[in-house]
CSV table of C-alpha atoms and ligand atoms in Angstrom, one decimal:
chain,number,residue,atom,x,y,z
A,111,UNK,CA,5.8,4.7,-32.2
A,112,UNK,CA,4.0,8.1,-32.0
A,113,UNK,CA,6.3,9.9,-34.6
A,114,UNK,CA,9.9,8.8,-35.4
A,115,UNK,CA,10.2,11.4,-38.3
A,116,UNK,CA,13.4,13.4,-37.4
A,117,UNK,CA,12.7,16.2,-39.9
A,118,UNK,CA,9.0,16.6,-39.2
A,119,UNK,CA,7.8,16.8,-35.5
A,120,UNK,CA,4.1,15.9,-35.6
A,121,UNK,CA,1.9,18.2,-33.9
A,122,UNK,CA,-0.5,16.9,-31.1
A,123,UNK,CA,-3.2,18.5,-29.1
A,124,UNK,CA,-2.8,18.9,-25.4
A,125,UNK,CA,-5.6,17.5,-23.5
A,126,UNK,CA,-4.8,18.7,-20.0
A,127,UNK,CA,-2.3,20.8,-18.3
A,128,UNK,CA,-1.9,20.3,-14.5
A,129,UNK,CA,0.3,22.4,-12.3
A,130,UNK,CA,1.9,20.1,-9.7
A,131,UNK,CA,4.5,22.4,-8.0
A,132,UNK,CA,6.2,25.7,-8.6
A,133,UNK,CA,7.5,25.6,-12.2
A,134,UNK,CA,6.5,22.1,-12.7
A,135,UNK,CA,3.6,21.2,-15.0
A,136,UNK,CA,2.3,17.9,-16.2
A,137,UNK,CA,1.2,17.7,-19.8
A,138,UNK,CA,-1.2,15.1,-21.1
A,139,UNK,CA,-1.4,14.2,-24.7
A,140,UNK,CA,-3.9,11.7,-26.3
A,141,UNK,CA,-2.2,9.1,-28.7
A,142,UNK,CA,-3.9,6.1,-30.5
A,143,UNK,CA,-1.3,3.5,-29.4
A,144,UNK,CA,0.9,3.5,-26.2
A,145,UNK,CA,3.9,2.2,-28.1
A,146,UNK,CA,6.8,3.2,-25.7
A,147,UNK,CA,8.7,1.7,-22.6
A,148,UNK,CA,9.3,3.1,-19.2
A,149,UNK,CA,12.6,5.0,-19.4
A,150,UNK,CA,12.3,6.3,-22.9
A,151,UNK,CA,12.1,10.1,-23.7
A,152,UNK,CA,10.7,12.3,-26.5
A,153,UNK,CA,11.7,15.6,-28.1
A,154,UNK,CA,9.1,18.1,-27.4
A,155,UNK,CA,9.0,21.4,-29.6
A,156,UNK,CA,7.4,24.7,-29.8
A,157,UNK,CA,7.3,26.2,-33.2
A,158,UNK,CA,9.8,29.0,-33.7
A,159,UNK,CA,11.3,28.5,-30.2
A,160,UNK,CA,13.0,25.0,-30.1
A,161,UNK,CA,13.1,21.5,-29.0
A,162,UNK,CA,14.0,19.8,-25.8
A,163,UNK,CA,14.3,16.2,-24.6
A,164,UNK,CA,11.8,15.1,-21.8
A,165,UNK,CA,11.1,11.7,-20.2
A,166,UNK,CA,8.0,10.0,-20.8
A,167,UNK,CA,6.2,10.3,-17.3
A,168,UNK,CA,3.3,8.0,-18.1
A,169,UNK,CA,3.3,4.3,-18.4
A,170,UNK,CA,2.5,2.3,-21.5
A,171,UNK,CA,-0.1,0.5,-19.4
A,172,UNK,CA,-2.1,3.8,-19.3
A,173,UNK,CA,-3.5,3.3,-22.6
A,174,UNK,CA,-3.9,6.0,-25.1
A,175,UNK,CA,-2.0,8.7,-23.4
A,176,UNK,CA,1.4,10.4,-23.0
A,177,UNK,CA,2.3,12.6,-20.0
A,178,UNK,CA,5.4,14.7,-19.7
A,179,UNK,CA,6.4,16.6,-16.5
A,180,UNK,CA,8.2,19.8,-17.5
A,181,UNK,CA,10.2,21.9,-15.1
A,182,UNK,CA,10.6,25.4,-16.4
A,183,UNK,CA,14.2,26.4,-16.4
A,184,UNK,CA,14.9,28.2,-19.8
A,185,UNK,CA,13.8,29.2,-23.2
A,186,UNK,CA,11.9,26.1,-24.5
A,187,UNK,CA,10.6,24.9,-21.2
A,188,UNK,CA,9.1,28.3,-20.5
A,189,UNK,CA,7.4,28.2,-23.9
A,190,UNK,CA,6.0,24.8,-23.1
A,191,UNK,CA,4.6,26.1,-19.8
A,192,UNK,CA,2.9,28.8,-21.7
A,193,UNK,CA,0.9,26.3,-23.6
A,194,UNK,CA,-2.7,25.5,-22.5
A,195,UNK,CA,-5.1,22.8,-23.1
A,196,UNK,CA,-6.2,22.6,-26.7
A,197,UNK,CA,-2.9,24.3,-27.8
A,198,UNK,CA,-0.6,22.1,-30.1
A,199,UNK,CA,3.0,20.7,-29.2
A,200,UNK,CA,5.5,19.1,-31.6
A,201,UNK,CA,6.5,15.6,-30.4
A,202,UNK,CA,9.2,13.2,-31.8
A,203,UNK,CA,9.8,9.8,-30.3
A,204,UNK,CA,9.8,7.7,-28.4
A,205,UNK,CA,13.6,7.5,-28.2
A,206,UNK,CA,16.3,5.9,-26.1
A,207,UNK,CA,16.5,2.6,-24.4
A,208,UNK,CA,14.1,1.6,-21.4
A,209,UNK,CA,14.6,0.3,-17.8
A,210,UNK,CA,15.4,-3.5,-17.8
A,211,UNK,CA,11.8,-4.5,-17.1
A,212,UNK,CA,12.5,-8.3,-17.5
A,213,UNK,CA,15.5,-8.3,-15.5
A,214,UNK,CA,13.6,-6.8,-12.5
A,215,UNK,CA,10.8,-9.5,-12.7
A,216,UNK,CA,10.4,-11.4,-9.4
A,217,UNK,CA,12.8,-9.1,-7.7
A,218,UNK,CA,12.2,-6.4,-4.8
A,219,UNK,CA,12.5,-3.0,-6.3
A,220,UNK,CA,13.8,0.3,-4.9
A,221,UNK,CA,13.2,3.5,-6.7
A,222,UNK,CA,15.1,6.4,-5.6
A,223,UNK,CA,14.7,10.0,-7.0
A,224,UNK,CA,15.1,13.7,-6.2
A,225,UNK,CA,13.1,16.7,-7.5
A,226,UNK,CA,11.7,16.1,-11.0
A,227,UNK,CA,13.6,12.9,-11.3
A,228,UNK,CA,10.5,11.2,-10.1
A,229,UNK,CA,9.1,11.7,-13.5
A,230,UNK,CA,10.8,9.1,-15.5
A,231,UNK,CA,10.7,6.6,-12.6
A,232,UNK,CA,6.9,7.3,-12.2
A,233,UNK,CA,6.5,5.6,-15.7
A,234,UNK,CA,8.2,2.5,-14.4
A,235,UNK,CA,6.5,2.6,-10.9
A,236,UNK,CA,2.9,2.7,-12.6
A,237,UNK,CA,4.0,0.0,-14.7
A,238,UNK,CA,5.0,-2.2,-12.0
A,239,UNK,CA,1.8,-1.4,-10.1
A,240,UNK,CA,-0.1,-2.4,-13.2
A,241,UNK,CA,1.6,-5.6,-13.4
A,242,UNK,CA,1.8,-6.3,-9.6
A,243,UNK,CA,2.0,-10.1,-9.7
A,244,UNK,CA,5.4,-9.9,-11.9
A,245,UNK,CA,7.4,-7.7,-9.4
A,246,UNK,CA,8.3,-8.1,-5.6
A,247,UNK,CA,7.9,-5.5,-2.8
A,248,UNK,CA,8.6,-1.8,-3.8
A,249,UNK,CA,10.2,0.8,-1.8
A,250,UNK,CA,10.1,4.3,-3.0
A,251,UNK,CA,12.5,7.0,-1.6
A,252,UNK,CA,12.0,10.6,-2.9
A,253,UNK,CA,13.7,13.8,-2.0
A,254,UNK,CA,12.2,17.1,-2.4
A,255,UNK,CA,13.5,20.5,-1.3
A,256,UNK,CA,10.2,21.6,0.4
A,257,UNK,CA,6.8,20.1,0.9
A,258,UNK,CA,5.3,22.5,-1.7
A,259,UNK,CA,7.9,21.0,-4.4
A,260,UNK,CA,6.7,17.2,-4.0
A,261,UNK,CA,5.3,16.4,-7.4
A,262,UNK,CA,2.6,13.5,-8.0
A,263,UNK,CA,1.4,14.2,-4.3
A,264,UNK,CA,-1.9,12.6,-4.8
A,265,UNK,CA,-0.6,9.6,-6.5
A,266,UNK,CA,2.1,9.2,-3.8
A,267,UNK,CA,-0.7,9.1,-1.3
A,268,UNK,CA,-2.5,6.5,-3.1
A,269,UNK,CA,0.6,4.4,-3.5
A,270,UNK,CA,1.3,4.4,0.3
A,271,UNK,CA,-2.1,2.7,0.8
A,272,UNK,CA,-1.1,-0.2,-1.5
A,273,UNK,CA,0.1,-3.6,0.0
A,274,UNK,CA,3.7,-4.3,-0.5
A,275,UNK,CA,4.6,-0.6,-1.1
A,276,UNK,CA,6.6,1.5,1.2
A,277,UNK,CA,7.1,5.3,0.5
A,278,UNK,CA,9.6,7.4,2.2
A,279,UNK,CA,10.0,11.2,1.7
A,280,UNK,CA,12.8,13.4,2.7
A,281,UNK,CA,12.7,17.3,2.6
A,282,UNK,CA,15.6,19.6,2.6
A,283,UNK,CA,13.8,22.5,4.3
A,284,UNK,CA,11.0,22.2,6.9
A,285,UNK,CA,8.4,22.5,8.0
A,286,UNK,CA,8.1,18.9,7.7
A,287,UNK,CA,4.7,17.8,9.1
A,288,UNK,CA,3.5,14.0,9.3
A,289,UNK,CA,6.0,11.3,8.3
A,290,UNK,CA,8.6,13.3,6.4
A,291,UNK,CA,12.2,13.3,7.2
A,292,UNK,CA,14.4,16.2,7.2
A,293,UNK,CA,17.4,16.0,5.2
A,294,UNK,CA,18.7,14.7,1.5
A,295,UNK,CA,17.4,11.5,0.1
A,296,UNK,CA,20.2,9.7,1.7
A,297,UNK,CA,18.9,10.4,5.2
A,298,UNK,CA,16.1,7.9,4.4
A,299,UNK,CA,18.7,5.2,3.9
A,300,UNK,CA,18.2,3.8,7.3
A,301,UNK,CA,15.0,2.3,6.0
A,302,UNK,CA,16.8,-0.1,3.7
A,303,UNK,CA,17.9,-3.5,4.4
A,304,UNK,CA,19.6,-6.5,2.5
A,305,UNK,CA,20.3,-4.8,-0.8
A,306,UNK,CA,22.3,-7.6,-2.5
A,307,UNK,CA,19.6,-9.0,-4.8
A,308,UNK,CA,17.3,-5.9,-5.2
A,309,UNK,CA,17.0,-4.0,-8.4
A,310,UNK,CA,17.5,-0.2,-7.8
A,311,UNK,CA,16.3,2.6,-10.2
A,312,UNK,CA,17.6,6.1,-9.9
A,313,UNK,CA,17.2,9.4,-11.2
A,314,UNK,CA,18.0,12.9,-9.9
A,315,UNK,CA,20.8,15.5,-10.2
A,316,UNK,CA,24.3,14.2,-10.9
A,317,UNK,CA,25.2,15.1,-7.4
A,318,UNK,CA,22.3,13.3,-5.7
A,319,UNK,CA,23.0,10.1,-8.1
A,320,UNK,CA,26.7,10.1,-7.0
A,321,UNK,CA,26.1,10.4,-3.2
A,322,UNK,CA,23.2,8.0,-3.3
A,323,UNK,CA,25.0,5.3,-5.4
A,324,UNK,CA,27.9,5.5,-2.9
A,325,UNK,CA,25.6,5.1,0.1
A,326,UNK,CA,23.8,2.2,-1.6
A,327,UNK,CA,27.1,0.3,-2.5
A,328,UNK,CA,28.1,0.6,1.0
A,329,UNK,CA,24.9,-1.0,2.0
A,330,UNK,CA,25.6,-3.9,-0.1
A,331,UNK,CA,24.0,-3.0,-3.5
A,332,UNK,CA,25.9,-3.9,-6.5
A,333,UNK,CA,26.9,-1.8,-9.4
A,334,UNK,CA,25.1,-4.3,-11.7
A,335,UNK,CA,21.7,-4.0,-9.8
A,336,UNK,CA,21.7,-0.1,-9.8
A,337,UNK,CA,20.2,1.6,-13.0
A,338,UNK,CA,20.3,5.4,-13.4
A,339,UNK,CA,18.6,7.4,-16.1
A,340,UNK,CA,21.0,10.1,-17.2
A,341,UNK,CA,20.0,13.4,-18.4
A,342,UNK,CA,22.8,14.8,-20.6
A,343,UNK,CA,22.7,17.9,-22.9
A,344,UNK,CA,21.1,16.5,-26.3
A,345,UNK,CA,20.2,17.8,-29.6
A,346,UNK,CA,19.0,15.4,-32.1
A,347,UNK,CA,18.0,12.5,-29.7
A,348,UNK,CA,18.8,10.0,-32.4
A,349,UNK,CA,22.6,9.5,-32.4
A,350,UNK,CA,23.3,11.8,-35.4
A,351,UNK,CA,24.8,15.3,-33.9
A,352,UNK,CA,27.3,13.8,-31.2
A,353,UNK,CA,26.1,16.3,-28.5
A,354,UNK,CA,25.6,13.4,-26.0
A,355,UNK,CA,28.5,11.3,-26.9
A,356,UNK,CA,30.5,10.3,-23.8
A,357,UNK,CA,33.1,7.5,-23.3
A,358,UNK,CA,32.3,5.9,-26.5
A,359,UNK,CA,28.5,5.9,-26.0
A,360,UNK,CA,25.7,8.2,-27.2
A,361,UNK,CA,23.3,8.8,-24.2
A,362,UNK,CA,20.3,9.4,-26.6
A,363,UNK,CA,20.6,6.1,-28.3
A,364,UNK,CA,22.6,3.8,-25.9
A,365,UNK,CA,21.0,5.3,-22.9
A,366,UNK,CA,19.6,7.2,-21.3
A,367,UNK,CA,19.3,4.2,-18.8
A,368,UNK,CA,22.6,2.7,-17.9
A,369,UNK,CA,23.7,0.3,-15.1
A,370,UNK,CA,25.7,2.0,-12.6
A,371,UNK,CA,28.7,0.0,-13.6
A,372,UNK,CA,28.4,1.4,-17.2
A,373,UNK,CA,27.9,4.8,-16.0
A,374,UNK,CA,31.0,4.7,-14.1
A,375,UNK,CA,33.0,3.3,-16.9
A,376,UNK,CA,31.7,6.3,-19.0
A,377,UNK,CA,32.7,8.6,-16.3
A,378,UNK,CA,29.1,10.0,-15.8
A,379,UNK,CA,28.2,8.7,-12.7
A,380,UNK,CA,25.1,10.9,-12.3
B,225,FAD,C1,16.9,12.2,-21.6
B,225,FAD,C2,16.4,13.6,-21.0
B,225,FAD,C3,15.5,13.5,-20.2
B,225,FAD,C4,14.9,14.7,-19.6
B,225,FAD,N1,13.6,14.6,-18.9
B,225,FAD,C5,13.2,15.8,-18.5
B,225,FAD,C6,11.9,15.8,-17.9
B,225,FAD,O1,11.2,14.7,-17.7
B,225,FAD,N2,11.4,16.9,-17.3
B,225,FAD,C7,12.3,18.1,-17.4
B,225,FAD,O2,11.6,19.1,-16.9
B,225,FAD,N3,13.3,18.2,-18.0
B,225,FAD,C8,13.9,16.9,-18.5
B,225,FAD,N4,15.2,17.1,-19.0
B,225,FAD,C9,15.8,18.1,-19.1
B,225,FAD,C10,15.5,19.2,-20.2
B,225,FAD,O3,15.6,18.6,-21.5
B,225,FAD,C11,16.2,20.4,-20.1
B,225,FAD,O4,15.8,21.3,-18.9
B,225,FAD,C12,15.7,21.4,-21.3
B,225,FAD,O5,16.5,21.0,-22.5
B,225,FAD,C13,16.2,23.0,-21.1
B,225,FAD,O6,15.8,23.6,-22.1
B,225,FAD,P1,15.5,25.1,-22.0
B,225,FAD,O7,15.5,25.6,-23.5
B,225,FAD,O8,14.1,25.3,-21.4
B,225,FAD,O9,16.7,25.7,-21.3
B,225,FAD,P2,18.0,26.6,-21.6
B,225,FAD,O10,17.4,28.0,-22.1
B,225,FAD,O11,18.5,25.7,-22.7
B,225,FAD,O12,18.9,26.5,-20.4
B,225,FAD,C14,18.4,26.9,-19.2
B,225,FAD,C15,19.3,26.3,-18.1
B,225,FAD,O13,18.9,24.9,-18.0
B,225,FAD,C16,20.1,24.1,-18.0
B,225,FAD,N5,20.1,23.0,-18.8
B,225,FAD,C17,19.6,22.8,-20.2
B,225,FAD,N6,19.5,21.6,-20.8
B,225,FAD,C18,19.9,20.8,-19.6
B,225,FAD,C19,20.0,19.4,-19.3
B,225,FAD,N7,19.8,18.5,-20.4
B,225,FAD,N8,20.3,19.1,-18.0
B,225,FAD,C20,20.4,19.9,-17.2
B,225,FAD,N9,20.5,21.2,-17.3
B,225,FAD,C21,20.1,21.8,-18.4
B,225,FAD,C22,21.1,25.2,-18.7
B,225,FAD,O14,22.5,24.9,-18.4
B,225,FAD,C23,20.7,26.5,-18.3
B,225,FAD,O15,21.3,26.7,-17.0
B,225,FAD,C24,15.6,15.8,-19.7
B,225,FAD,C25,16.9,15.8,-20.4
B,225,FAD,C26,17.3,14.7,-21.0
B,225,FAD,C27,18.5,14.6,-21.8
B,226,FES,S1,21.7,14.0,-29.2
B,226,FES,FE1,22.6,14.0,-31.0
B,226,FES,S2,23.8,12.2,-30.9
B,226,FES,FE2,22.8,12.2,-29.0
């Protein structure tokens, strides 16, 4: 728990800012205890500007730090992008549920993401890599628009060298040197086999999630084994304001991680 006080965002000093791609920056904050789970999010704020929900991109196995990948899209994310090393940022959290870590133990895992959807999955990928003996083989499918927009490039290269891990990347636009595939992330699906018992974790745009889930189901995956992290509009993040309420659930407290069966029932497949 780094700060659950709804009315008093605690200020933290930014230890490092790294530009990972155009309009995408990784912010690192030092904390004393890593009390959060992969899949959870925090509310980041800039005084006088506002507050936004951002997934935690680090893993609790990385002791003493929190990392957030922020894409600059509007008012608050632009203000966060203007912050530098040594500046202060308000943080509340951690909030929301987490990816089902125990259910995935002993199983082969597929991670599927597009754009900055890799950020919440990176938390779980790093967690699984740090507890390697508990999880089966890992396949990572990642779609970016262009090579320049690939985030966590160095890390992805290091994952590729690990035993039991396969990484495939698709680019919507070329040039595509090396082993990239041209197309959207579903263009990588010919690499997938025997999905019946595999756990699949997804995050990306609603359109990507809908198309990808449809393709995975056709390949034998089950609704119960696919988990999706939903990025719905939020305000309070703690089940009070109703902004994220959909189909009888609060995405901020009942989610943001849902099985695909549940997401379909809620009518928010992506
Ligand atoms: C649980 C959760 C986790 C998230 N994790 C991340 C993350 O790890 N990294 C990241 O960069 N972003 C993440 N987001 C999205 C982020 O919260 C929004 O981009 C942010 O709130 C935009 O605020 P703004 O003031 O900069 O933009 P605004 O000025 O409010 O809006 C600018 C544009 O962004 C669109 N927008 C605003 N909020 C959202 C949203 N929630 N989803 C889609 N489009 C939106 C608006 O429609 C508008 O077109 C997450 C959202 C949720 C709910
Ligand atoms: S964001 Fe306020 S209830 Fe979910």
